[in-house]
C-alpha cells in the first residue's frame, strides 16, 4: 500500500493508523499473508471505484422514451391511409429530440481525451504500470478513468472511473480531498488536481460557469420542445414551427457557452513523453446535430405553411375541413348558419307575429 508523502500545514494526508499498519505489514510476514485475502489491500480502506457498464440515469431516460415509442407503434395500425407513415416519422423525430435534450444534461463526454503511458501507480513507489488515462468532461463535472494494459498488473485490477463534481450544489475540492483519503492512484489525482480551485491552471471557474449556463439553456430547450409538441397536436402548426426554431437556437447557444472554455489557455497534462489532450466529445456533436435538425424542421414548417399549406396539412394528417385560420384551428369555432336557415327563421318569426296580431 502506498503512502502519501505530501505535507500540508504540518500534517500528512495519510492517517497514522495507515502508516503503522504499513510498517507492521513490512516487518511481519504473517500479517502480510493475511492481507492477501483482500487482494493486497487493507480491509478497512474503501475499495476501488471500478467503471460501471452504463449510467443508471441514461437507463431511466431511455426506458421512458422507448416505452413511449413502443406505445406509439402499438397504436400505429389504427391510423388509416398514407398518414400512418407521416405520423410515425413525427413521433420518432419528436421523441429523438426530447431524449437528446434531456440526456445531454447527464452525459460526461462533452469534451474527452485519452493517452497511453507508462506511469507510476502509487506515490512513494517505484512500480510502473502501462495504462490508458482518460479525461471526460461533462456539464456536471469531470470523469477520470484509469485502465491498465492489461487490466491485471501488480496483483491488482487496474480499472478506475472516478467522478469529481463541480455543479453549484457540489464541492469539487471536497471530492478531491476524498480521493486523497481513499488513496486513489497517482495518475487520477494528478489529473484531478488540475481542475481544483487552488491549481495554477485556473480552469475550474471557467468550466464551472460555462457548464452551468449550457445546462440552463438545455433545460429551456426541453421546455420549448414540449410546447412545440403541444402546438403541433392542437394543431397550431405555424407556432409549433416557431417553437422548434427557438429550441434549435437554445441548443446552439448551449454549445456556444461551452465553447468559450476552449478560448482560455490550456494546462499541460504530461505523462512522460505523452500528453493528455482533449477534444469535443460525442455529446457535443450530438447536440449540434440535433440543434441543426430542429432548425431545418422549424424552417420547413414555416416555409410550407406559407407556400404549400395543403402539403403541410397532408404531413400532419389534417382534413380539408380541419385547416387553420391565422394559425389557429377552426374546429373550436361555432358553425355559421346558412342563408337559407336564416330566411326560414325570419319567415317563421313573421308568421308568428302576424298570427298574434289577428287574434288580438
GROMACS .gro file of C-alpha atoms in nm:
model
  360
    1UNK     CA    1   0.000   0.000   0.000
    2UNK     CA    2   0.134   0.342  -0.096
    3UNK     CA    3   0.171   0.629   0.146
    4UNK     CA    4   0.103   0.988   0.063
    5UNK     CA    5   0.410   1.195   0.139
    6UNK     CA    6   0.269   1.537   0.061
    7UNK     CA    7   0.281   1.755   0.369
    8UNK     CA    8   0.002   2.005   0.413
    9UNK     CA    9   0.019   2.255   0.702
   10UNK     CA   10   0.241   2.027   0.904
   11UNK     CA   11   0.021   1.722   0.856
   12UNK     CA   12   0.030   1.428   0.622
   13UNK     CA   13  -0.264   1.318   0.414
   14UNK     CA   14  -0.244   0.957   0.535
   15UNK     CA   15  -0.393   0.860   0.872
   16UNK     CA   16  -0.146   0.748   1.137
   17UNK     CA   17  -0.314   0.407   1.155
   18UNK     CA   18  -0.236   0.353   0.787
   19UNK     CA   19   0.132   0.434   0.845
   20UNK     CA   20   0.159   0.198   1.143
   21UNK     CA   21  -0.012  -0.082   0.960
   22UNK     CA   22   0.218  -0.034   0.663
   23UNK     CA   23   0.520  -0.071   0.893
   24UNK     CA   24   0.374  -0.380   1.057
   25UNK     CA   25   0.299  -0.539   0.722
   26UNK     CA   26   0.656  -0.477   0.610
   27UNK     CA   27   0.809  -0.643   0.920
   28UNK     CA   28   0.569  -0.925   0.997
   29UNK     CA   29   0.525  -1.162   0.708
   30UNK     CA   30   0.225  -1.349   0.858
   31UNK     CA   31   0.030  -1.026   0.865
   32UNK     CA   32   0.121  -0.957   0.504
   33UNK     CA   33  -0.005  -1.301   0.407
   34UNK     CA   34  -0.336  -1.232   0.574
   35UNK     CA   35  -0.377  -0.913   0.379
   36UNK     CA   36  -0.378  -1.105   0.052
   37UNK     CA   37  -0.730  -1.218   0.139
   38UNK     CA   38  -0.843  -0.870   0.031
   39UNK     CA   39  -0.637  -0.861  -0.290
   40UNK     CA   40  -0.339  -0.695  -0.127
   41UNK     CA   41  -0.533  -0.403   0.025
   42UNK     CA   42  -0.623  -0.338   0.382
   43UNK     CA   43  -0.978  -0.437   0.473
   44UNK     CA   44  -1.083  -0.108   0.633
   45UNK     CA   45  -0.997   0.103   0.327
   46UNK     CA   46  -1.258   0.175   0.061
   47UNK     CA   47  -1.243  -0.040  -0.249
   48UNK     CA   48  -1.172   0.084  -0.598
   49UNK     CA   49  -1.443   0.261  -0.789
   50UNK     CA   50  -1.450   0.046  -1.099
   51UNK     CA   51  -1.611   0.169  -1.417
   52UNK     CA   52  -1.978   0.079  -1.439
   53UNK     CA   53  -2.104  -0.063  -1.769
   54UNK     CA   54  -2.379   0.204  -1.803
   55UNK     CA   55  -2.523   0.505  -1.626
   56UNK     CA   56  -2.848   0.447  -1.437
   57UNK     CA   57  -2.975   0.794  -1.533
   58UNK     CA   58  -2.934   0.711  -1.901
   59UNK     CA   59  -3.116   0.382  -1.848
   60UNK     CA   60  -3.413   0.560  -1.686
   61UNK     CA   61  -3.438   0.819  -1.965
   62UNK     CA   62  -3.403   0.554  -2.235
   63UNK     CA   63  -3.671   0.335  -2.077
   64UNK     CA   64  -3.918   0.627  -2.063
   65UNK     CA   65  -3.875   0.728  -2.426
   66UNK     CA   66  -3.861   0.370  -2.552
   67UNK     CA   67  -4.186   0.297  -2.369
   68UNK     CA   68  -4.347   0.594  -2.542
   69UNK     CA   69  -4.216   0.472  -2.877
   70UNK     CA   70  -4.345   0.118  -2.815
   71UNK     CA   71  -4.687   0.255  -2.726
   72UNK     CA   72  -4.692   0.458  -3.048
   73UNK     CA   73  -4.602   0.152  -3.254
   74UNK     CA   74  -4.881  -0.048  -3.089
   75UNK     CA   75  -5.146   0.206  -3.187
   76UNK     CA   76  -4.996   0.258  -3.534
   77UNK     CA   77  -5.229   0.006  -3.711
   78UNK     CA   78  -5.529   0.216  -3.606
   79UNK     CA   79  -5.419   0.501  -3.832
   80UNK     CA   80  -5.553   0.474  -4.187
   81UNK     CA   81  -5.400   0.561  -4.522
   82UNK     CA   82  -5.071   0.728  -4.603
   83UNK     CA   83  -5.089   0.934  -4.287
   84UNK     CA   84  -4.961   0.634  -4.094
   85UNK     CA   85  -4.604   0.684  -4.220
   86UNK     CA   86  -4.604   1.060  -4.157
   87UNK     CA   87  -4.742   1.006  -3.807
   88UNK     CA   88  -4.469   0.755  -3.725
   89UNK     CA   89  -4.199   0.991  -3.854
   90UNK     CA   90  -4.333   1.274  -3.639
   91UNK     CA   91  -4.340   1.055  -3.329
   92UNK     CA   92  -3.987   0.919  -3.382
   93UNK     CA   93  -3.843   1.264  -3.456
   94UNK     CA   94  -4.013   1.423  -3.157
   95UNK     CA   95  -3.903   1.152  -2.915
   96UNK     CA   96  -3.547   1.162  -3.052
   97UNK     CA   97  -3.516   1.538  -2.998
   98UNK     CA   98  -3.660   1.520  -2.647
   99UNK     CA   99  -3.438   1.227  -2.548
  100UNK     CA  100  -3.124   1.403  -2.672
  101UNK     CA  101  -3.202   1.732  -2.499
  102UNK     CA  102  -3.272   1.559  -2.167
  103UNK     CA  103  -2.985   1.309  -2.183
  104UNK     CA  104  -2.719   1.570  -2.261
  105UNK     CA  105  -2.768   1.708  -1.910
  106UNK     CA  106  -2.619   1.393  -1.761
  107UNK     CA  107  -2.361   1.278  -2.015
  108UNK     CA  108  -1.993   1.306  -1.932
  109UNK     CA  109  -1.827   1.329  -2.272
  110UNK     CA  110  -1.881   1.686  -2.392
  111UNK     CA  111  -1.503   1.701  -2.403
  112UNK     CA  112  -1.280   1.395  -2.380
  113UNK     CA  113  -0.927   1.271  -2.438
  114UNK     CA  114  -0.704   0.967  -2.389
  115UNK     CA  115  -0.337   0.896  -2.351
  116UNK     CA  116  -0.145   0.569  -2.311
  117UNK     CA  117   0.161   0.595  -2.091
  118UNK     CA  118   0.392   0.415  -1.852
  119UNK     CA  119   0.335   0.588  -1.521
  120UNK     CA  120   0.380   0.533  -1.151
  121UNK     CA  121   0.083   0.367  -0.988
  122UNK     CA  122   0.118   0.489  -0.630
  123UNK     CA  123   0.314   0.763  -0.460
  124UNK     CA  124   0.645   0.668  -0.299
  125UNK     CA  125   0.654   0.353  -0.508
  126UNK     CA  126   0.886   0.272  -0.797
  127UNK     CA  127   0.631   0.033  -0.950
  128UNK     CA  128   0.530   0.134  -1.301
  129UNK     CA  129   0.216   0.037  -1.490
  130UNK     CA  130   0.112   0.071  -1.852
  131UNK     CA  131  -0.235   0.219  -1.861
  132UNK     CA  132  -0.483   0.426  -2.059
  133UNK     CA  133  -0.563   0.752  -1.880
  134UNK     CA  134  -0.887   0.915  -1.989
  135UNK     CA  135  -1.036   1.256  -1.917
  136UNK     CA  136  -1.408   1.307  -1.980
  137UNK     CA  137  -1.568   1.646  -1.910
  138UNK     CA  138  -1.942   1.692  -1.876
  139UNK     CA  139  -2.176   1.966  -1.763
  140UNK     CA  140  -2.187   1.836  -1.405
  141UNK     CA  141  -1.820   1.754  -1.352
  142UNK     CA  142  -1.521   1.560  -1.475
  143UNK     CA  143  -1.464   1.185  -1.503
  144UNK     CA  144  -1.112   1.042  -1.491
  145UNK     CA  145  -1.052   0.681  -1.593
  146UNK     CA  146  -0.750   0.458  -1.549
  147UNK     CA  147  -0.747   0.123  -1.729
  148UNK     CA  148  -0.439  -0.096  -1.723
  149UNK     CA  149  -0.285  -0.267  -2.026
  150UNK     CA  150  -0.351  -0.543  -1.927
  151UNK     CA  151  -0.608  -0.479  -1.656
  152UNK     CA  152  -0.438  -0.709  -1.402
  153UNK     CA  153  -0.099  -0.570  -1.303
  154UNK     CA  154   0.096  -0.570  -0.977
  155UNK     CA  155  -0.152  -0.825  -0.838
  156UNK     CA  156  -0.429  -0.565  -0.868
  157UNK     CA  157  -0.716  -0.491  -1.103
  158UNK     CA  158  -0.644  -0.150  -1.253
  159UNK     CA  159  -0.984  -0.029  -1.371
  160UNK     CA  160  -1.086   0.304  -1.218
  161UNK     CA  161  -1.357   0.554  -1.303
  162UNK     CA  162  -1.373   0.849  -1.066
  163UNK     CA  163  -1.619   1.140  -1.087
  164UNK     CA  164  -1.543   1.485  -0.944
  165UNK     CA  165  -1.848   1.713  -0.950
  166UNK     CA  166  -1.835   2.090  -0.992
  167UNK     CA  167  -2.205   2.176  -1.009
  168UNK     CA  168  -2.326   2.458  -0.786
  169UNK     CA  169  -2.454   2.216  -0.523
  170UNK     CA  170  -2.123   2.025  -0.512
  171UNK     CA  171  -1.775   2.098  -0.379
  172UNK     CA  172  -1.502   1.992  -0.620
  173UNK     CA  173  -1.220   2.044  -0.371
  174UNK     CA  174  -1.402   1.829  -0.117
  175UNK     CA  175  -1.433   1.549  -0.374
  176UNK     CA  176  -1.062   1.580  -0.445
  177UNK     CA  177  -0.983   1.557  -0.073
  178UNK     CA  178  -1.197   1.244  -0.050
  179UNK     CA  179  -0.990   1.098  -0.333
  180UNK     CA  180  -0.673   1.166  -0.136
  181UNK     CA  181  -0.820   0.993   0.168
  182UNK     CA  182  -0.921   0.691  -0.039
  183UNK     CA  183  -0.568   0.659  -0.172
  184UNK     CA  184  -0.654   0.681  -0.541
  185UNK     CA  185  -0.379   0.609  -0.795
  186UNK     CA  186  -0.137   0.890  -0.872
  187UNK     CA  187  -0.246   0.947  -1.236
  188UNK     CA  188  -0.608   1.011  -1.132
  189UNK     CA  189  -0.511   1.255  -0.859
  190UNK     CA  190  -0.262   1.427  -1.088
  191UNK     CA  191  -0.530   1.498  -1.348
  192UNK     CA  192  -0.796   1.589  -1.090
  193UNK     CA  193  -0.561   1.839  -0.927
  194UNK     CA  194  -0.551   2.043  -1.249
  195UNK     CA  195  -0.919   2.135  -1.201
  196UNK     CA  196  -0.910   2.235  -0.834
  197UNK     CA  197  -0.970   2.594  -0.730
  198UNK     CA  198  -0.611   2.624  -0.599
  199UNK     CA  199  -0.450   2.490  -0.915
  200UNK     CA  200  -0.220   2.726  -1.110
  201UNK     CA  201  -0.408   2.620  -1.425
  202UNK     CA  202  -0.705   2.831  -1.312
  203UNK     CA  203  -0.961   2.647  -1.527
  204UNK     CA  204  -1.208   2.545  -1.255
  205UNK     CA  205  -1.411   2.866  -1.258
  206UNK     CA  206  -1.437   2.884  -1.637
  207UNK     CA  207  -1.552   2.525  -1.674
  208UNK     CA  208  -1.799   2.554  -1.390
  209UNK     CA  209  -1.969   2.873  -1.511
  210UNK     CA  210  -1.982   2.775  -1.878
  211UNK     CA  211  -2.123   2.432  -1.792
  212UNK     CA  212  -2.386   2.593  -1.570
  213UNK     CA  213  -2.510   2.826  -1.845
  214UNK     CA  214  -2.506   2.544  -2.100
  215UNK     CA  215  -2.715   2.331  -1.865
  216UNK     CA  216  -2.968   2.612  -1.809
  217UNK     CA  217  -3.016   2.671  -2.182
  218UNK     CA  218  -3.068   2.298  -2.239
  219UNK     CA  219  -3.341   2.291  -1.973
  220UNK     CA  220  -3.506   2.583  -2.153
  221UNK     CA  221  -3.475   2.392  -2.482
  222UNK     CA  222  -3.655   2.099  -2.321
  223UNK     CA  223  -3.944   2.329  -2.223
  224UNK     CA  224  -3.973   2.478  -2.573
  225UNK     CA  225  -3.966   2.128  -2.721
  226UNK     CA  226  -4.261   2.028  -2.501
  227UNK     CA  227  -4.451   2.340  -2.609
  228UNK     CA  228  -4.385   2.261  -2.975
  229UNK     CA  229  -4.525   1.909  -2.928
  230UNK     CA  230  -4.841   2.056  -2.773
  231UNK     CA  231  -4.882   2.312  -3.051
  232UNK     CA  232  -4.842   2.051  -3.324
  233UNK     CA  233  -5.104   1.832  -3.160
  234UNK     CA  234  -5.367   2.110  -3.130
  235UNK     CA  235  -5.283   2.168  -3.428
  236UNK     CA  236  -5.126   2.514  -3.443
  237UNK     CA  237  -4.861   2.434  -3.699
  238UNK     CA  238  -4.710   2.778  -3.758
  239UNK     CA  239  -4.644   2.847  -3.391
  240UNK     CA  240  -4.517   2.492  -3.349
  241UNK     CA  241  -4.257   2.573  -3.615
  242UNK     CA  242  -4.160   2.887  -3.425
  243UNK     CA  243  -4.111   2.682  -3.109
  244UNK     CA  244  -3.888   2.438  -3.299
  245UNK     CA  245  -3.674   2.731  -3.415
  246UNK     CA  246  -3.648   2.851  -3.055
  247UNK     CA  247  -3.549   2.501  -2.942
  248UNK     CA  248  -3.275   2.492  -3.205
  249UNK     CA  249  -3.150   2.837  -3.102
  250UNK     CA  250  -3.128   2.737  -2.735
  251UNK     CA  251  -2.938   2.418  -2.816
  252UNK     CA  252  -2.689   2.608  -3.030
  253UNK     CA  253  -2.648   2.871  -2.757
  254UNK     CA  254  -2.563   2.595  -2.508
  255UNK     CA  255  -2.282   2.489  -2.741
  256UNK     CA  256  -2.157   2.847  -2.763
  257UNK     CA  257  -2.144   2.872  -2.384
  258UNK     CA  258  -1.939   2.553  -2.365
  259UNK     CA  259  -1.707   2.658  -2.650
  260UNK     CA  260  -1.600   2.969  -2.458
  261UNK     CA  261  -1.398   2.747  -2.223
  262UNK     CA  262  -1.163   2.648  -2.501
  263UNK     CA  263  -1.060   3.010  -2.555
  264UNK     CA  264  -0.868   3.010  -2.228
  265UNK     CA  265  -0.507   2.881  -2.215
  266UNK     CA  266  -0.494   2.506  -2.169
  267UNK     CA  267  -0.300   2.347  -1.888
  268UNK     CA  268  -0.049   2.082  -1.988
  269UNK     CA  269  -0.122   1.733  -1.853
  270UNK     CA  270   0.202   1.546  -1.914
  271UNK     CA  271   0.270   1.176  -1.869
  272UNK     CA  272   0.630   1.115  -1.966
  273UNK     CA  273   0.678   1.188  -2.336
  274UNK     CA  274   0.299   1.188  -2.399
  275UNK     CA  275   0.043   1.448  -2.303
  276UNK     CA  276  -0.329   1.421  -2.236
  277UNK     CA  277  -0.518   1.644  -2.480
  278UNK     CA  278  -0.894   1.676  -2.505
  279UNK     CA  279  -1.129   1.748  -2.791
  280UNK     CA  280  -1.504   1.777  -2.834
  281UNK     CA  281  -1.678   1.451  -2.747
  282UNK     CA  282  -1.985   1.266  -2.867
  283UNK     CA  283  -2.232   1.467  -2.659
  284UNK     CA  284  -2.114   1.793  -2.813
  285UNK     CA  285  -2.155   1.668  -3.170
  286UNK     CA  286  -2.489   1.502  -3.097
  287UNK     CA  287  -2.622   1.826  -2.951
  288UNK     CA  288  -2.502   2.016  -3.258
  289UNK     CA  289  -2.665   1.765  -3.494
  290UNK     CA  290  -2.996   1.773  -3.306
  291UNK     CA  291  -2.995   2.153  -3.295
  292UNK     CA  292  -2.943   2.173  -3.672
  293UNK     CA  293  -3.220   1.915  -3.721
  294UNK     CA  294  -3.464   2.127  -3.520
  295UNK     CA  295  -3.356   2.432  -3.720
  296UNK     CA  296  -3.430   2.261  -4.052
  297UNK     CA  297  -3.763   2.121  -3.931
  298UNK     CA  298  -3.877   2.457  -3.796
  299UNK     CA  299  -3.784   2.637  -4.117
  300UNK     CA  300  -3.954   2.363  -4.320
  301UNK     CA  301  -4.282   2.401  -4.129
  302UNK     CA  302  -4.280   2.781  -4.166
  303UNK     CA  303  -4.197   2.771  -4.540
  304UNK     CA  304  -4.455   2.502  -4.618
  305UNK     CA  305  -4.720   2.691  -4.421
  306UNK     CA  306  -4.659   2.993  -4.644
  307UNK     CA  307  -4.600   2.828  -4.982
  308UNK     CA  308  -4.782   2.491  -4.979
  309UNK     CA  309  -5.021   2.475  -4.682
  310UNK     CA  310  -5.204   2.175  -4.831
  311UNK     CA  311  -4.885   1.967  -4.828
  312UNK     CA  312  -4.822   2.067  -4.469
  313UNK     CA  313  -5.176   1.952  -4.377
  314UNK     CA  314  -5.102   1.622  -4.550
  315UNK     CA  315  -4.789   1.572  -4.337
  316UNK     CA  316  -4.987   1.638  -4.017
  317UNK     CA  317  -5.290   1.429  -4.128
  318UNK     CA  318  -5.529   1.725  -4.137
  319UNK     CA  319  -5.855   1.703  -4.335
  320UNK     CA  320  -5.980   1.978  -4.565
  321UNK     CA  321  -6.234   2.097  -4.310
  322UNK     CA  322  -5.979   2.096  -4.030
  323UNK     CA  323  -5.745   2.364  -4.154
  324UNK     CA  324  -5.607   2.668  -3.981
  325UNK     CA  325  -5.716   3.032  -3.988
  326UNK     CA  326  -5.450   3.278  -3.879
  327UNK     CA  327  -5.257   2.993  -3.722
  328UNK     CA  328  -5.547   2.856  -3.516
  329UNK     CA  329  -5.778   2.562  -3.571
  330UNK     CA  330  -6.130   2.629  -3.696
  331UNK     CA  331  -6.279   2.329  -3.522
  332UNK     CA  332  -6.331   2.516  -3.194
  333UNK     CA  333  -6.533   2.796  -3.362
  334UNK     CA  334  -6.916   2.773  -3.380
  335UNK     CA  335  -7.053   2.676  -3.721
  336UNK     CA  336  -7.207   2.959  -3.921
  337UNK     CA  337  -7.572   2.916  -4.019
  338UNK     CA  338  -7.654   2.922  -4.388
  339UNK     CA  339  -7.861   3.198  -4.555
  340UNK     CA  340  -8.147   2.954  -4.617
  341UNK     CA  341  -8.173   2.874  -4.248
  342UNK     CA  342  -8.170   3.245  -4.163
  343UNK     CA  343  -8.453   3.316  -4.412
  344UNK     CA  344  -8.663   3.032  -4.270
  345UNK     CA  345  -8.610   3.168  -3.920
  346UNK     CA  346  -8.720   3.516  -4.028
  347UNK     CA  347  -9.029   3.380  -4.206
  348UNK     CA  348  -9.132   3.180  -3.904
  349UNK     CA  349  -9.096   3.480  -3.676
  350UNK     CA  350  -9.301   3.694  -3.921
  351UNK     CA  351  -9.584   3.444  -3.937
  352UNK     CA  352  -9.582   3.417  -3.560
  353UNK     CA  353  -9.618   3.794  -3.525
  354UNK     CA  354  -9.899   3.801  -3.787
  355UNK     CA  355 -10.098   3.529  -3.615
  356UNK     CA  356 -10.064   3.703  -3.281
  357UNK     CA  357 -10.193   4.030  -3.424
  358UNK     CA  358 -10.501   3.859  -3.583
  359UNK     CA  359 -10.604   3.705  -3.253
  360UNK     CA  360 -10.597   4.043  -3.086
   0.00000   0.00000   0.00000
